mmCIF file of C-alpha atoms in Angstrom:
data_model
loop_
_atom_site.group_PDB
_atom_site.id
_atom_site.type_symbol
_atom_site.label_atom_id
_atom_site.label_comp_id
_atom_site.label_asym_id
_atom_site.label_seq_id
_atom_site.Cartn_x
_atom_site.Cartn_y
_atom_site.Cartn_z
ATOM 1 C CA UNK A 1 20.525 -16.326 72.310
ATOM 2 C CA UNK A 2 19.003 -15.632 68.765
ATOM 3 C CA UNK A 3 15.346 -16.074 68.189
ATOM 4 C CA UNK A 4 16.259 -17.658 64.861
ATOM 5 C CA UNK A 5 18.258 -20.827 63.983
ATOM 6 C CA UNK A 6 20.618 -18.333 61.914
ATOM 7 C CA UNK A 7 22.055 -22.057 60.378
ATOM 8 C CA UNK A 8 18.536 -23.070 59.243
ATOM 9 C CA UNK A 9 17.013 -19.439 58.142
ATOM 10 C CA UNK A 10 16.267 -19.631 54.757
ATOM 11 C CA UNK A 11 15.048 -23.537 54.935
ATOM 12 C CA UNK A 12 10.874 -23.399 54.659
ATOM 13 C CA UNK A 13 8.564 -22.747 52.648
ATOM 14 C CA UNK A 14 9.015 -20.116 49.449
ATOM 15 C CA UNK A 15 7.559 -16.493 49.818
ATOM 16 C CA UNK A 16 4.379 -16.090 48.158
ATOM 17 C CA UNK A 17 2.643 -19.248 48.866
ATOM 18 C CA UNK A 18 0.803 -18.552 51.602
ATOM 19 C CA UNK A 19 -2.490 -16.292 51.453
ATOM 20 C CA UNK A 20 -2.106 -12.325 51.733
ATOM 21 C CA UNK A 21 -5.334 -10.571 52.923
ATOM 22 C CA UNK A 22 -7.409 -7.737 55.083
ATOM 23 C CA UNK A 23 -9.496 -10.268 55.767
ATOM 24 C CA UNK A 24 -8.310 -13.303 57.898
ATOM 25 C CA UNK A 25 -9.910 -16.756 58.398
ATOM 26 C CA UNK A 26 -10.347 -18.545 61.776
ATOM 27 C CA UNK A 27 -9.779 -22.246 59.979
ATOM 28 C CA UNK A 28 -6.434 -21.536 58.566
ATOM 29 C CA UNK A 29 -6.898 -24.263 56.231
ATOM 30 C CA UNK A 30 -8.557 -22.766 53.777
ATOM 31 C CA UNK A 31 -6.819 -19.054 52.700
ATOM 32 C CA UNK A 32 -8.778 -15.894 52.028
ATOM 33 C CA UNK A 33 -7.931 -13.003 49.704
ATOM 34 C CA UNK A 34 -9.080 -9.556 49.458
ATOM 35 C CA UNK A 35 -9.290 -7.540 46.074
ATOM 36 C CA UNK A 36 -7.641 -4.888 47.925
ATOM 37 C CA UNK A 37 -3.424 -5.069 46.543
ATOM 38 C CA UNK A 38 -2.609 -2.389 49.361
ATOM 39 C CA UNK A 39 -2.063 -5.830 51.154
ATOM 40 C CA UNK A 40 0.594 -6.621 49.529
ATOM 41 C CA UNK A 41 4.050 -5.643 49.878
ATOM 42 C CA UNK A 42 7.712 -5.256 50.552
ATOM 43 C CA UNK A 43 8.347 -9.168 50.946
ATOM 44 C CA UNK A 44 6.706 -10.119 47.936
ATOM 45 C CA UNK A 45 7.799 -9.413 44.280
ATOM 46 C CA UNK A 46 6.128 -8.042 41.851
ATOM 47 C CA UNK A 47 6.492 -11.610 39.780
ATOM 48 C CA UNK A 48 4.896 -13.413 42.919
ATOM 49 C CA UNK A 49 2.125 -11.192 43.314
ATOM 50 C CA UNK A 50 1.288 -12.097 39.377
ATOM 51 C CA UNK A 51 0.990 -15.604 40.366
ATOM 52 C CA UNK A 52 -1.290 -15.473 42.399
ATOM 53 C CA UNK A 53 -4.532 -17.874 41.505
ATOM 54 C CA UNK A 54 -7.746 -15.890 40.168
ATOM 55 C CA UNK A 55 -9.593 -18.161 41.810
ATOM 56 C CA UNK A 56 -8.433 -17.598 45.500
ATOM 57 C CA UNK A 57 -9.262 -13.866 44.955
ATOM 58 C CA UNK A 58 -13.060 -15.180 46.186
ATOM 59 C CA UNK A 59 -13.917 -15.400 49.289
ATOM 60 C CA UNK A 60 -14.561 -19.097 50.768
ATOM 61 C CA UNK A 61 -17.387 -20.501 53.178
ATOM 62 C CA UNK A 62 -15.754 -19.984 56.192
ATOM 63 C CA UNK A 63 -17.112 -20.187 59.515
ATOM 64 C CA UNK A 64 -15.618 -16.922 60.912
ATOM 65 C CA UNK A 65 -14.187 -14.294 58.862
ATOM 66 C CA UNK A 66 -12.463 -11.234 60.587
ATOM 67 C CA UNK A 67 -12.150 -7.684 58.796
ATOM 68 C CA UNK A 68 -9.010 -6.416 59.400
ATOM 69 C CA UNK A 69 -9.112 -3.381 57.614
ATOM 70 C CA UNK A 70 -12.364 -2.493 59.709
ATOM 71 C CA UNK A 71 -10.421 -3.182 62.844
ATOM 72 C CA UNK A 72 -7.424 -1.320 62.372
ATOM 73 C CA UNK A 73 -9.902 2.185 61.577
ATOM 74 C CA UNK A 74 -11.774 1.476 64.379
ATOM 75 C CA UNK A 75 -8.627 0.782 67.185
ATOM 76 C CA UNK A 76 -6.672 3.557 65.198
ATOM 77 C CA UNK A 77 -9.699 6.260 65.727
ATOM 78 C CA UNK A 78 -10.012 4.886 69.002
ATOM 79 C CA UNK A 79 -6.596 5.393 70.042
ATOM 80 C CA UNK A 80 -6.186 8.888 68.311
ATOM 81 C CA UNK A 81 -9.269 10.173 70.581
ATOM 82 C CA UNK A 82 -7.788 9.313 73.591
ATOM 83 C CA UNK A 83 -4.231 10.475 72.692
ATOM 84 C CA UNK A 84 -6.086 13.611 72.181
ATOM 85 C CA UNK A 85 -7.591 13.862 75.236
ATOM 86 C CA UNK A 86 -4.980 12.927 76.562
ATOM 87 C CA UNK A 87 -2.426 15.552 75.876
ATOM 88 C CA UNK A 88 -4.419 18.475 75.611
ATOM 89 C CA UNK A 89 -3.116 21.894 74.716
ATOM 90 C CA UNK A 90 -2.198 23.819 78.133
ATOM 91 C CA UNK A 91 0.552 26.014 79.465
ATOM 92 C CA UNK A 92 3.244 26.750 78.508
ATOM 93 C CA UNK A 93 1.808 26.115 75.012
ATOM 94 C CA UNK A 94 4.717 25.822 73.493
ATOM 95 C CA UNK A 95 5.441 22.540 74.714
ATOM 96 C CA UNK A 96 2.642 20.885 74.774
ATOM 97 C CA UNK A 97 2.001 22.267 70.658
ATOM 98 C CA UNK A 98 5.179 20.541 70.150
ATOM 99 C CA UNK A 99 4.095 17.303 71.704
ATOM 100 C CA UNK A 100 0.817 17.293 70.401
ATOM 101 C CA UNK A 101 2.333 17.947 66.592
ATOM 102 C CA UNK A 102 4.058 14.911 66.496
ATOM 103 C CA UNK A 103 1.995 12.946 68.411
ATOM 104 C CA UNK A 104 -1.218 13.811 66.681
ATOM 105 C CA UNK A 105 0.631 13.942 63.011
ATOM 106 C CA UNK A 106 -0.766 10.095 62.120
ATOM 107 C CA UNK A 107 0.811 7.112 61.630
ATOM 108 C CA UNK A 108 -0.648 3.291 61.534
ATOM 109 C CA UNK A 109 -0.785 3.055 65.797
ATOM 110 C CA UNK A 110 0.461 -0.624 65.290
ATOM 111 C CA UNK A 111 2.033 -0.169 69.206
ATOM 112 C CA UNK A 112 -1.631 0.494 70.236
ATOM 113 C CA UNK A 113 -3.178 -1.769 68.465
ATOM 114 C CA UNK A 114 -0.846 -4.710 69.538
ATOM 115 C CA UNK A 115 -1.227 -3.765 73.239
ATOM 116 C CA UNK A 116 -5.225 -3.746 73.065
ATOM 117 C CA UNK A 117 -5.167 -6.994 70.723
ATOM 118 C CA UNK A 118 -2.817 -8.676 73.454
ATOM 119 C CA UNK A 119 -5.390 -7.624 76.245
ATOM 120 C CA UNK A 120 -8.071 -8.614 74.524
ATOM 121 C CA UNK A 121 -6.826 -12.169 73.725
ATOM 122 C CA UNK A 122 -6.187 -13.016 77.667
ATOM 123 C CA UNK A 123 -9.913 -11.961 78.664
ATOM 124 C CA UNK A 124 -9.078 -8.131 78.474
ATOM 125 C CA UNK A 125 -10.942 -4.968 76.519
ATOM 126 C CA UNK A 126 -9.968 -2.305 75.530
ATOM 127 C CA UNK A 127 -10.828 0.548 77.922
ATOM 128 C CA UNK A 128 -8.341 -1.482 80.487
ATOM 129 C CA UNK A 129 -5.457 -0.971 77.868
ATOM 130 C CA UNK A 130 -5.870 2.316 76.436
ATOM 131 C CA UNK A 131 -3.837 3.813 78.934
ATOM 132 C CA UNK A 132 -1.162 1.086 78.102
ATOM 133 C CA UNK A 133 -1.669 1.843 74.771
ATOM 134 C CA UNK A 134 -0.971 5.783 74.410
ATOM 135 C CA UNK A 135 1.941 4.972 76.876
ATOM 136 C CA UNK A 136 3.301 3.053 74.305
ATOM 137 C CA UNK A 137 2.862 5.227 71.252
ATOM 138 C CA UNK A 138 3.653 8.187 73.407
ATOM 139 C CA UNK A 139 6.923 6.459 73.809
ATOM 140 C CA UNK A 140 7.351 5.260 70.067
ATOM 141 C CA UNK A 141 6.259 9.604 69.302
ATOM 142 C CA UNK A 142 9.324 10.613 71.411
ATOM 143 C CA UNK A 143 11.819 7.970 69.764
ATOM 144 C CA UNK A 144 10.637 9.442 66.467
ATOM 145 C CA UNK A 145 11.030 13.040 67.266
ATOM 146 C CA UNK A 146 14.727 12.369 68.969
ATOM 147 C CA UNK A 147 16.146 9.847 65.989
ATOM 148 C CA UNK A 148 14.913 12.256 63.634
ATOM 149 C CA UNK A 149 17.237 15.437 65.414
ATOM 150 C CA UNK A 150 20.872 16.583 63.564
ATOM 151 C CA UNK A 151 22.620 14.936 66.018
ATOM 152 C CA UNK A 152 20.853 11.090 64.972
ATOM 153 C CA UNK A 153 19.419 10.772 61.416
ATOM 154 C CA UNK A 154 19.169 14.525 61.000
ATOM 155 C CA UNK A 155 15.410 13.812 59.005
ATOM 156 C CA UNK A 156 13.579 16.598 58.063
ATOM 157 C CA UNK A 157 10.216 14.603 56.845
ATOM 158 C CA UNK A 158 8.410 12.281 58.761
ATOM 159 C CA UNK A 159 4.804 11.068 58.478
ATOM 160 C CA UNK A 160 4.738 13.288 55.110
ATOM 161 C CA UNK A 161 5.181 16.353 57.381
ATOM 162 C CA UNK A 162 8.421 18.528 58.789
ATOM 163 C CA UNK A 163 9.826 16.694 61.501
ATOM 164 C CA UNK A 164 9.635 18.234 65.170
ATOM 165 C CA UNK A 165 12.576 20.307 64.876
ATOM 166 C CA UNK A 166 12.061 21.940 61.337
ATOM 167 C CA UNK A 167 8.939 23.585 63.019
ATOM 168 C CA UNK A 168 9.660 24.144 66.491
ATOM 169 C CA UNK A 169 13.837 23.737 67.107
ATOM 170 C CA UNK A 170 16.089 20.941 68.217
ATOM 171 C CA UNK A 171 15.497 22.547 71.748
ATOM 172 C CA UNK A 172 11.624 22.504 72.054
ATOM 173 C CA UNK A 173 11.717 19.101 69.933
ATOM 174 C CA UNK A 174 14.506 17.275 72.782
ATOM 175 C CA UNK A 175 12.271 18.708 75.728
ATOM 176 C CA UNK A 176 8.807 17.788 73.906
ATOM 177 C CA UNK A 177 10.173 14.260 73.466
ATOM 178 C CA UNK A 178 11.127 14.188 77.278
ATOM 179 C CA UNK A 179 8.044 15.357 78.185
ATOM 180 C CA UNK A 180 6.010 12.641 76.287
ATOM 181 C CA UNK A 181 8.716 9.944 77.946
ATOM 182 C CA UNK A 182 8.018 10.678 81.278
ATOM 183 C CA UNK A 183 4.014 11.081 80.946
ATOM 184 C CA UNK A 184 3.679 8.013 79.693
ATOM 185 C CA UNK A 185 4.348 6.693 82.916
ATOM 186 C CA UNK A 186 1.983 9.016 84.302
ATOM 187 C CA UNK A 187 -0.664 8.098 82.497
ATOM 188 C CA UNK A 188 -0.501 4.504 83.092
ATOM 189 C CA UNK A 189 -0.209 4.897 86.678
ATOM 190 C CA UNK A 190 -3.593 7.135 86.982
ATOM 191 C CA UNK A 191 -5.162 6.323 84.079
ATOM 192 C CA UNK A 192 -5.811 2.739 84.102
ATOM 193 C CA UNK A 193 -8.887 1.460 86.036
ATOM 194 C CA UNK A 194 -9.749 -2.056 87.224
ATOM 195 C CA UNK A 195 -6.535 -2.721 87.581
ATOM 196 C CA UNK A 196 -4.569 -4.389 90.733
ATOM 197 C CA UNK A 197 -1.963 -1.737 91.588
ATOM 198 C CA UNK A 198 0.517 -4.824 91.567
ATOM 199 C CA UNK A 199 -0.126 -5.614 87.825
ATOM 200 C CA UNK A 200 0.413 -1.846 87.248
ATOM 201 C CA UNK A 201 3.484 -1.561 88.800
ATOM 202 C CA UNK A 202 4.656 -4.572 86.915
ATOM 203 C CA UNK A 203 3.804 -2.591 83.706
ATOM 204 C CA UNK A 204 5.818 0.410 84.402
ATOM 205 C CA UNK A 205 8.754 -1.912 85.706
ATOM 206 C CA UNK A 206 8.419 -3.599 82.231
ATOM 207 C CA UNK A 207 8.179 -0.808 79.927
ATOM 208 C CA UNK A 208 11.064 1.025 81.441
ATOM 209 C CA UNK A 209 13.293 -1.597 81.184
ATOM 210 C CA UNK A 210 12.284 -2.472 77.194
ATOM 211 C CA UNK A 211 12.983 1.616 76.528
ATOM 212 C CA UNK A 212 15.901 1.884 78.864
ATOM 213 C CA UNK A 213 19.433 1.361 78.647
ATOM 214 C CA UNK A 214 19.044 -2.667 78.614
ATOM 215 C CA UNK A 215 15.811 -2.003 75.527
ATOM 216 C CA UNK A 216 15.670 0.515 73.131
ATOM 217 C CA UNK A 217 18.385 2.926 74.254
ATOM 218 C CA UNK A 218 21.180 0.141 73.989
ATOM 219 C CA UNK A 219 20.193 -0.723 70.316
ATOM 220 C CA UNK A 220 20.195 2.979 69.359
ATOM 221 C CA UNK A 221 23.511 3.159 71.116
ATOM 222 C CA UNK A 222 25.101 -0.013 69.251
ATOM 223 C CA UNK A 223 23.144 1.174 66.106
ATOM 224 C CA UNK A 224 24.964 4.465 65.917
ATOM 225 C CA UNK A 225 28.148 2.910 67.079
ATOM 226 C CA UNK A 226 28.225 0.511 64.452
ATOM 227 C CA UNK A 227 28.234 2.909 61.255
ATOM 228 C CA UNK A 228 30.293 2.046 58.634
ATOM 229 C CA UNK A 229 31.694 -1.239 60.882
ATOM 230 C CA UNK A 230 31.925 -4.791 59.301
ATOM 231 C CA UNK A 231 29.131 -6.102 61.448
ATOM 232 C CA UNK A 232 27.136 -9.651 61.321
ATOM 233 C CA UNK A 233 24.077 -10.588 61.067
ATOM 234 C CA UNK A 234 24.262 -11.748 65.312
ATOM 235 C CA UNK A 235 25.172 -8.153 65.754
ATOM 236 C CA UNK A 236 22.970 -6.563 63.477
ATOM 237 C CA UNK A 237 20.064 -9.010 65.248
ATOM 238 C CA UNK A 238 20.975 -7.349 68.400
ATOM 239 C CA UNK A 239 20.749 -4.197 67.407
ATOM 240 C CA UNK A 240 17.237 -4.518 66.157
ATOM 241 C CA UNK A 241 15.773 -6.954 69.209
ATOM 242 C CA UNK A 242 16.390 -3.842 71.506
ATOM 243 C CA UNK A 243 16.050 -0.421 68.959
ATOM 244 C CA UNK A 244 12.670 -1.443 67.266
ATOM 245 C CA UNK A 245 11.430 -5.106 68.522
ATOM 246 C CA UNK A 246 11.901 -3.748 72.287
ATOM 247 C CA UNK A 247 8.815 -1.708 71.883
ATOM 248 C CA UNK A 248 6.541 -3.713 70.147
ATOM 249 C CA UNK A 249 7.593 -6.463 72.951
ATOM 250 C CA UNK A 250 6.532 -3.841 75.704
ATOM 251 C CA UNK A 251 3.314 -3.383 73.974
ATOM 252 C CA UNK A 252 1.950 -6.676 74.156
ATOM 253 C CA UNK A 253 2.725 -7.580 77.624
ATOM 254 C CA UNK A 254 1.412 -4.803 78.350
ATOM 255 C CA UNK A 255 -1.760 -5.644 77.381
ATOM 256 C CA UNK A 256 -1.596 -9.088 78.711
ATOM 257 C CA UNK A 257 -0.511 -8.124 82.020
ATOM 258 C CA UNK A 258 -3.689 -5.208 81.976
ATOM 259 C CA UNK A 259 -6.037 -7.943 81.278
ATOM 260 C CA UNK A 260 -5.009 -10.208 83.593
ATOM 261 C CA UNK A 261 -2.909 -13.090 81.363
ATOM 262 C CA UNK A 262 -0.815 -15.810 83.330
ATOM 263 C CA UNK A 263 2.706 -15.551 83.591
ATOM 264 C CA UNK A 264 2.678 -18.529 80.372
ATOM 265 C CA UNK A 265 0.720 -16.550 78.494
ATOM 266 C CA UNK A 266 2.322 -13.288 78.757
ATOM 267 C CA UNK A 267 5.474 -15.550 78.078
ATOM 268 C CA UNK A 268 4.288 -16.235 75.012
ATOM 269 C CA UNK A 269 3.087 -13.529 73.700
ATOM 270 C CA UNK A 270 6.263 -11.995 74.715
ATOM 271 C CA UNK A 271 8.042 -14.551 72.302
ATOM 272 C CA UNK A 272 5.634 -13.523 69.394
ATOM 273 C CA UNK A 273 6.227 -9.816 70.080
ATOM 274 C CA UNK A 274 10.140 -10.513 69.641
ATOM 275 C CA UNK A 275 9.785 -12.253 66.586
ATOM 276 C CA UNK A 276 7.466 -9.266 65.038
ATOM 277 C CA UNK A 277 9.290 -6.727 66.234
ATOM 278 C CA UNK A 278 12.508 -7.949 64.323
ATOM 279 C CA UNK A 279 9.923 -8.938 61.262
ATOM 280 C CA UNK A 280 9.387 -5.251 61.510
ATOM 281 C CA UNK A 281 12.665 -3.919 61.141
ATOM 282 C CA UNK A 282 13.940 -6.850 58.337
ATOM 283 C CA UNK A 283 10.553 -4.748 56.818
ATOM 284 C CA UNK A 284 11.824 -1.468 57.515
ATOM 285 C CA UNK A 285 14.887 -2.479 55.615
ATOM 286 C CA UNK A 286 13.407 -4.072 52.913
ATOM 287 C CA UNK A 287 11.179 -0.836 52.465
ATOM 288 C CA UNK A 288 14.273 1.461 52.631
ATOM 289 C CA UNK A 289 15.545 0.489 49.285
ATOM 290 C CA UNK A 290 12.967 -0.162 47.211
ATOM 291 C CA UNK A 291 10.569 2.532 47.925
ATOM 292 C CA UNK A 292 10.792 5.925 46.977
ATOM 293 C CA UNK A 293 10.312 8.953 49.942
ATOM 294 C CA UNK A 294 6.901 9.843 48.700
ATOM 295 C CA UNK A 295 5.786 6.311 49.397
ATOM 296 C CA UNK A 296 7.255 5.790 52.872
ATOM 297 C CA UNK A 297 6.626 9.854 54.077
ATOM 298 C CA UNK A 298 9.891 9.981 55.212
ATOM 299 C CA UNK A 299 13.384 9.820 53.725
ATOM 300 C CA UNK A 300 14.050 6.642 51.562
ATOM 301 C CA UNK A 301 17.757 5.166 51.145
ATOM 302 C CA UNK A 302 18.602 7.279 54.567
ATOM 303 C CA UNK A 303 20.510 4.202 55.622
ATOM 304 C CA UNK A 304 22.703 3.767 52.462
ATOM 305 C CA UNK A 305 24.021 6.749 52.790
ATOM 306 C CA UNK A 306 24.733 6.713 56.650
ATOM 307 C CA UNK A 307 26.393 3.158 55.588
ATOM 308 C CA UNK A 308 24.388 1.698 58.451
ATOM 309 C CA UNK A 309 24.292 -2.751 58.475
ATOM 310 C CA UNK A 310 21.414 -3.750 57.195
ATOM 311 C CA UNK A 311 19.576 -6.772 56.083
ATOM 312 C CA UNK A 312 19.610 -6.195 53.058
ATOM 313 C CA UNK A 313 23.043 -5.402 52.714
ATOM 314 C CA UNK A 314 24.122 -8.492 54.518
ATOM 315 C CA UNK A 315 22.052 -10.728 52.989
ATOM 316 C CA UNK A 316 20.029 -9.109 49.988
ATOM 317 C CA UNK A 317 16.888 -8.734 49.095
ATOM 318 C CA UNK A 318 15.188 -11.791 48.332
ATOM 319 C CA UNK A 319 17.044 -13.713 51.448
ATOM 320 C CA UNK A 320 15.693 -10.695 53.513
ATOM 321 C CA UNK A 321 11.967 -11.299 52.290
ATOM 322 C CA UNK A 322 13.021 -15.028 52.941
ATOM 323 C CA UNK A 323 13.930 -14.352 56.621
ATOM 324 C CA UNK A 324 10.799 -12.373 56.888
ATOM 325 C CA UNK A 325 8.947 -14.830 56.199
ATOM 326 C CA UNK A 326 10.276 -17.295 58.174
ATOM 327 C CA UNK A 327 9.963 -14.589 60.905
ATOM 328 C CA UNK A 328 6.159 -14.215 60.521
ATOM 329 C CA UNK A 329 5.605 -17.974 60.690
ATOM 330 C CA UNK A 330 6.851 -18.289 64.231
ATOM 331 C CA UNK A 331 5.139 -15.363 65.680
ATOM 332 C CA UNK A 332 2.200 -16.997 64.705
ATOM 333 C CA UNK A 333 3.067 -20.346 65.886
ATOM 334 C CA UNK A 334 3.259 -18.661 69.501
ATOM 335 C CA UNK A 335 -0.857 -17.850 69.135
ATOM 336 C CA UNK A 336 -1.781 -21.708 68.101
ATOM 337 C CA UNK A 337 -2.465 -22.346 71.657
ATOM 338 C CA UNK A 338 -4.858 -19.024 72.025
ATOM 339 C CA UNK A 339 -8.582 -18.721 71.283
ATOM 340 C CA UNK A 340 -8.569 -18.426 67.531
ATOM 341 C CA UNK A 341 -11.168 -15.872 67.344
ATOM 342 C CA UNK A 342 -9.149 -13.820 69.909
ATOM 343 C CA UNK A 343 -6.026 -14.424 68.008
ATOM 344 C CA UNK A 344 -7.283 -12.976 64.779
ATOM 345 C CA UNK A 345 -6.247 -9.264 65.609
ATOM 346 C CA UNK A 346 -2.652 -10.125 66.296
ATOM 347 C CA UNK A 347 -2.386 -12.757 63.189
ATOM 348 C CA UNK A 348 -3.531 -9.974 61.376
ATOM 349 C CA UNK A 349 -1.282 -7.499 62.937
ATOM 350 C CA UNK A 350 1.716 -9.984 62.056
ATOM 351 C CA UNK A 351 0.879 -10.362 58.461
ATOM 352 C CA UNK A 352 0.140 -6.294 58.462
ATOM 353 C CA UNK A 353 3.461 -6.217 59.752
ATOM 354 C CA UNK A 354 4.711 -8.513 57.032
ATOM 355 C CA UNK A 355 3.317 -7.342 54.096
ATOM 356 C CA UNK A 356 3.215 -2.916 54.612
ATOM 357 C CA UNK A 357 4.141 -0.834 52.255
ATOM 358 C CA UNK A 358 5.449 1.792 54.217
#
């Protein structure tokens, strides 16, 4: 079953009339903007970012305001020390270089960050989903490294650097990529602390299925299957629900099952990972062909010229920003019923997801 009424998509409000910001608002009433335009991005036009009231540019009394930008530096440093320590460099070097390159070579840690947000917002901290979280992005590291080999996208950028293979061969970069698959397991199992051994089983079960042959491996599969078909947009949806928004959905129950969330609330936030992780790909998409290679640090317009389905192509641009939108607006319906100040990470994660530039 779709996530999305495809009948009733583009009905709702127009993009660019709700608030764009690093910093978010608890009363949602009364929209905050930051000075800062790197907020702003793929689903809103050039036009509609001109329109946007002088005025609002001020920050309102509020009664709690929370700093994004100062959040995702923190978690991202955070997270980057422990993937460090995490996989150190040890025999046979090679290997564990390899890992460690692409692993270490940057990137936003959105995975992360959504899996500590998601335990901190059922009672959870952080230290209790850090393992969690470099599972995750250990995971996401590997999918990179593999899509990115002669035999998928054949990319030789990513992250603004050589891909995996360009410095250390399709050989070392397949077996570096297993490596980091299977030790993410690993970690989670003797990593975590304070944790019931049931809810950490339940973790493992869950984020092998969403990377598995049911999660992430079937939409690669279908993805590569279907280039240069006549596909829909039910197909296309399928596709992207298990290659990119399988992922994303492992990393927040993750987190709520590390700190502890009832089965409705992991249900929930399951529902608002789905919906992001498709926002993220409609993104991706969006990004694809209308940014230029230097701006994304990989290769832009890859999927025009492997004639892959897209949104855009099915639907074009401005009905694509449309749909993310609409997109964006249920995954935060699914937090209404949260604490608001513990919500404010993921809103703002959503509306990061939303509004990137690369």
């Amino acid at each position: 079953m779709s996530i999305v009424n495809l009948t009733t998509l583009f009905y709702g409000a127009p993009i660019g009339t709700r608030p764009i910001a690093f910093r978010y608002p608890i009363r949602y009433t009364q929209p905050v903007y930051s000075s800062s335009s790197s907020s702003i991005s793929a689903i809103l036009t050039k036009e509609q970012q001109s329109k946007l009231p002088a005025d609002k540019m001020k920050e309102t009394q509020l009664e709690f305001q929370f700093d994004f930008k100062s959040y995702m530096v923190e978690k991202a440093n955070s997270v980057n020390q422990a993937l460090d320590a995490a996989v150190s460099l040890k025999e046979p070097v090679k290997i564990h270089e390899s890992m460690r390159y692409s692993l270490l070579a940057g990137g936003k840690r959105i995975r992360p960050m959504l899996c500590i947000a998601a335990c901190e917002i059922v009672g959870g901290d952080q230290l209790t989903a850090m393992p969690s979280a470099c599972a995750v992005e250990m995971i996401h590291t590997m999918s990179l490294m593999h899509d990115d080999l002669p035999c998928m996208d054949n990319d030789d950028f990513r992250r603004g650097k050589p891909t995996n293979h360009m410095v250390y061969g399709e050989d070392i970069a397949v077996l570096a990529g297993d490596a980091l698959l299977s030790f993410s397991f690993e970690h989670i199992a003797t990593a975590t602390k304070n944790v019931s051994p049931d809810r950490i089983l339940r973790a493992v079960a869950e984020l092998a299925k969403c990377v598995g042959s049911e999660g992430l491996v079937a939409g690669q599969v279908v993805d590569i299957c279907s280039e240069g078909a006549d596909v829909g947009l039910e197909h296309l949806e399928f596709i992207h629900l298990h290659k990119t928004a399988a992922l994303l959905e492992a990393s927040v129950v993750l987190g709520a099952i590390m700190g502890g969330g009832s089965d409705e609330e992991i249900e929930k936030l399951r529902t608002f990972a789905r919906s992001i992780g498709l926002l993220f790909q409609v993104v991706d998409d969006i990004l694809d062909v209308t940014k230029s290679s230097e701006e994304l640090g990989k290769t832009a317009g890859k999927d025009l010229v492997a004639d892959k389905t897209t949104y855009p192509k099915l639907l074009g641009i401005e009905k694509s920003r449309e749909f993310a939108e609409k997109l964006n607006k249920e995954a935060r319906q699914q937090l209404s019923e949260f604490d608001h100040r513990k919500a404010a990470p993921l809103i703002a994660l959503a509306d990061y997801i939303a509004y990137r530039q690369n």
